Amino acid sequence: MPTTIAEKPSAEVPAGAALETLKITDSRTGKSYEIPIEHGTVKAIDLRQIKTGPEDFGLMTYDPAFMNTASCRSKITFIDGEKGILLYRGYPIDQLAEKCSYLQVAYLILYGELPTVTQLHEWTEHVRMHTFVHENVKRLMDGFRYDAHPMGIFVSTLAALSTFYPEAKNVLDADTRQKQVWRLIGKVPTIAAFAYRHSLGMPYVYPDNDLTYAENFLSMMFRVAESKYRPNRVLARALEVLFILHADHEQNCSTNAMRSIGSSQSDPYCSAAGAAAALYGPLHGGANEAVLRMLDEIGSKANVPAFVRDVKEGKGRLMGFGHRVYKNYDPRAKIIKRMADEVFAETEKNPKLEIALELERIALEDEYFVKRKLYPNVDFYSGLIYQAMKFPVDMFPVMFAIPRMSGWLAQWEEMLMSPEQKIARPRQMYLGAQRRNVPA
Ligand code: CMC
């Protein structure tokens, strides 16, 4: 007779519904177990009761890098990596990119529904009211060396905000959390732009709240002596779309960092600083910067075949290609590629586009990439657009972090509100030395 591990079905399984189960026979003991399956998953903790004897700790799962582990239940973002589908709260990314503003999408991601006209007005006002930073934040940013990478400044300044808003540590209070959401969404473009201006030694441009979220960011980045910054509408819209495409992407490395740090009930500024630090790496949000450096290194279309050959021989990676979840063309990359033409009609054509197109053409026909299902991801073309819009390469990961703040905060809120939530604390397989004594 199988031993039933979980006696009662989880509260999420409707009463009367047939319980799907997994039958396991432990060949070490000959015992059989029946484990509930819910939403295509089994609970790792259900395996703990599979033991060889009373002294045995019980079976664990081993999954470095979470290749096949769901770390949470979520209702925010859905990805079907095989089909190249991305939905925020059920809405397809291409429809959101076509019809919405970034602040509408941020609201959707955070609160589950697209805002009504009144809700959008209130939300926009709240965000606008929090675009300014304390003068001491500015002075703190002044302390960085002239050549500091803006992402380093960005990460550090996010963490420093925690000292300006000490009440933010009351993470179990809904009103307090809400206030920090307005502050963080409002302030990230300001901090990002100040980090850039600092690297140029140029005076900081204060927020202009007559402008939209994306336009205001362009103003803080690029305004020089003009009394009023007049954004190019096509470029401002392109930036808005890029913000929408980067707003959330379910349990990626930085979001997992946000949830993991937040699970200790750390305040949202420190948690977001940790998430931004995770984003900075070249395998994640730093990839758009790495793509541009790679295109520079390749230099010309003629050098593409040799570069691809090197990648196949294991000498580096084709940056902006491949994804843990997408085994098809990243839907975000499709939208960006289409948008590139509109942007280049307004700016000079980025000469690196030719190299990128040739790389994509060769890679998509090459058995190495086809067999491994490596397609262009969001970072492959975004950098070319940013560069054409005159954003320096160092700023690319920061540009990713600005909109991702809405996703991090939505996932943080969902994590804190989950009744199953506990401090994130994985197990390990200990393979080191057994107990031994220090020599006398
Ligand atoms: N160029 C060449 N080979 C690659 C690449 C690439 N970009 N990506 C994966 N591979 C190969 C890899 O060598 C491995 O081959 P083999 O099976 O022979 O050992 C196979 O494909 C599977 O790769 P993996 O590293 O096990 O896959 P992963 O899911 O752990 O990594 C990834 C995903 C995104 C880190 C990886 O594809 C990569 O390093 N891409 C380049 C960096 C990049 O563009 N990152 C941005 C990701 S999208 C934005 C975001 O969400 O942050």
Coordinates of N, CA, C and O and ligand atoms in Angstrom, one line a residue, residues 67 249 252 282-285 287 311 316-324 327 332 368-369 372 374 377-379 400, ligand 1:
M67 N 16.8 25.4 -12.3 CA 16.5 25.1 -13.7 C 15.1 24.5 -13.8 O 14.4 24.6 -14.8
H249 N 9.5 40.3 -16.0 CA 9.8 39.1 -16.7 C 9.8 37.9 -15.8 O 10.8 37.1 -15.8
N252 N 13.1 36.1 -13.0 CA 14.5 36.2 -13.5 C 15.5 36.4 -12.4 O 15.1 36.6 -11.2
P282 N 26.6 40.8 -16.8 CA 26.5 40.7 -18.3 C 25.6 39.5 -18.8 O 25.2 39.5 -19.9
L283 N 25.3 38.6 -17.9 CA 24.4 37.5 -18.3 C 22.9 37.9 -18.2 O 22.0 37.2 -18.6
H284 N 22.7 39.1 -17.5 CA 21.3 39.5 -17.3 C 21.2 40.9 -17.9 O 21.4 41.1 -19.1
G285 N 20.9 41.9 -17.1 CA 20.7 43.3 -17.7 C 21.9 44.0 -18.2 O 21.8 45.0 -18.9
A287 N 23.7 42.6 -20.3 CA 24.0 42.0 -21.7 C 23.8 43.1 -22.8 O 24.5 43.0 -23.8
V311 N 32.8 31.8 -31.4 CA 31.8 31.5 -30.4 C 31.6 30.0 -30.3 O 31.5 29.4 -29.3
G316 N 34.0 32.5 -25.9 CA 33.1 33.6 -25.7 C 31.7 33.3 -26.1 O 31.5 32.2 -26.8
R317 N 30.7 34.2 -25.8 CA 29.3 33.9 -26.2 C 28.8 35.0 -27.1 O 29.4 36.1 -27.2
L318 N 27.8 34.7 -27.9 CA 27.2 35.6 -28.7 C 26.2 36.4 -27.8 O 25.1 35.9 -27.5
M319 N 26.6 37.6 -27.3 CA 25.8 38.3 -26.4 C 24.5 38.8 -27.0 O 24.5 39.1 -28.2
G320 N 23.4 38.8 -26.2 CA 22.1 39.1 -26.8 C 21.4 37.9 -27.4 O 20.4 38.1 -28.1
F321 N 22.0 36.8 -27.3 CA 21.4 35.5 -27.8 C 21.2 34.5 -26.7 O 22.0 34.5 -25.8
G322 N 20.1 33.8 -26.8 CA 19.9 32.7 -25.8 C 19.1 33.2 -24.6 O 19.1 34.4 -24.3
H323 N 18.4 32.3 -24.0 CA 17.6 32.7 -22.9 C 17.3 31.4 -22.1 O 17.0 30.4 -22.7
R324 N 17.2 31.6 -20.8 CA 16.9 30.4 -20.0 C 15.4 29.9 -20.3 O 15.2 28.7 -20.3
K327 N 12.9 29.6 -25.9 CA 13.5 28.7 -26.8 C 13.0 29.0 -28.2 O 12.8 28.1 -29.1
R332 N 9.9 40.3 -27.2 CA 10.3 41.7 -26.9 C 11.3 42.1 -28.0 O 11.3 43.2 -28.5
Y368 N 24.8 25.1 -34.8 CA 25.1 25.2 -33.3 C 24.0 26.0 -32.6 O 23.5 25.6 -31.5
F369 N 23.5 27.1 -33.2 CA 22.5 27.9 -32.5 C 21.1 27.3 -32.7 O 20.3 27.4 -31.8
R372 N 20.6 24.4 -30.2 CA 20.5 24.9 -28.8 C 19.3 25.8 -28.7 O 19.1 26.4 -27.6
L374 N 18.9 28.9 -29.7 CA 19.4 30.2 -29.3 C 18.9 31.3 -30.3 O 19.3 31.3 -31.5
N377 N 17.6 37.8 -28.0 CA 16.8 38.2 -26.8 C 16.6 39.7 -26.8 O 17.1 40.4 -27.7
V378 N 15.9 40.2 -25.8 CA 15.6 41.6 -25.7 C 16.8 42.5 -25.8 O 16.7 43.7 -26.3
D379 N 18.0 42.0 -25.4 CA 19.2 42.9 -25.3 C 19.9 43.0 -26.7 O 20.8 43.8 -26.8
F400 N 17.6 49.6 -18.2 CA 16.9 48.4 -18.0 C 16.3 48.4 -16.6 O 15.1 48.1 -16.4
Ligands
CMC1 N1 26.3 32.2 -27.3 C1 26.8 31.0 -27.5 N2 26.4 29.8 -26.9 C2 25.4 29.9 -26.0 C3 24.8 31.2 -25.7 C4 25.3 32.3 -26.4 N3 24.8 33.5 -26.1 N4 23.9 31.0 -24.8 C5 23.9 29.7 -24.5 N5 24.8 29.0 -25.2 C6 25.1 27.6 -25.3 C7 25.8 27.2 -24.1 O1 27.2 27.2 -24.3 C8 25.3 25.8 -23.9 O2 25.9 24.9 -24.8 P1 26.3 23.4 -24.4 O3 25.0 22.7 -24.2 O4 27.1 22.9 -25.6 O5 27.1 23.5 -23.2 C9 23.8 25.9 -24.3 O6 23.8 26.9 -25.2 C10 22.9 26.2 -23.1 O7 23.4 27.3 -22.4 P2 23.3 27.6 -20.9 O8 24.3 28.5 -20.5 O9 23.2 26.3 -20.2 O10 21.8 28.3 -20.8 P3 21.3 29.1 -19.6 O11 19.8 29.0 -19.6 O12 22.0 28.8 -18.3 O13 21.7 30.6 -19.9 C11 21.8 32.8 -20.8 C12 20.9 31.6 -20.4 C13 20.8 34.0 -21.1 C14 22.6 33.2 -19.5 C15 22.7 32.5 -21.9 O14 22.0 32.1 -23.1 C16 23.7 33.6 -22.2 O15 24.7 33.6 -21.6 N6 23.4 34.5 -23.2 C17 24.2 35.6 -23.5 C18 23.9 36.7 -22.4 C19 22.6 37.4 -22.7 O16 22.3 37.8 -23.8 N7 21.8 37.6 -21.6 C20 20.6 38.3 -21.7 C21 19.4 37.5 -21.3 S1 17.9 38.3 -21.8 C22 17.7 39.6 -20.7 C23 17.5 39.2 -19.4 O17 16.5 38.6 -19.1 O18 18.3 39.5 -18.5

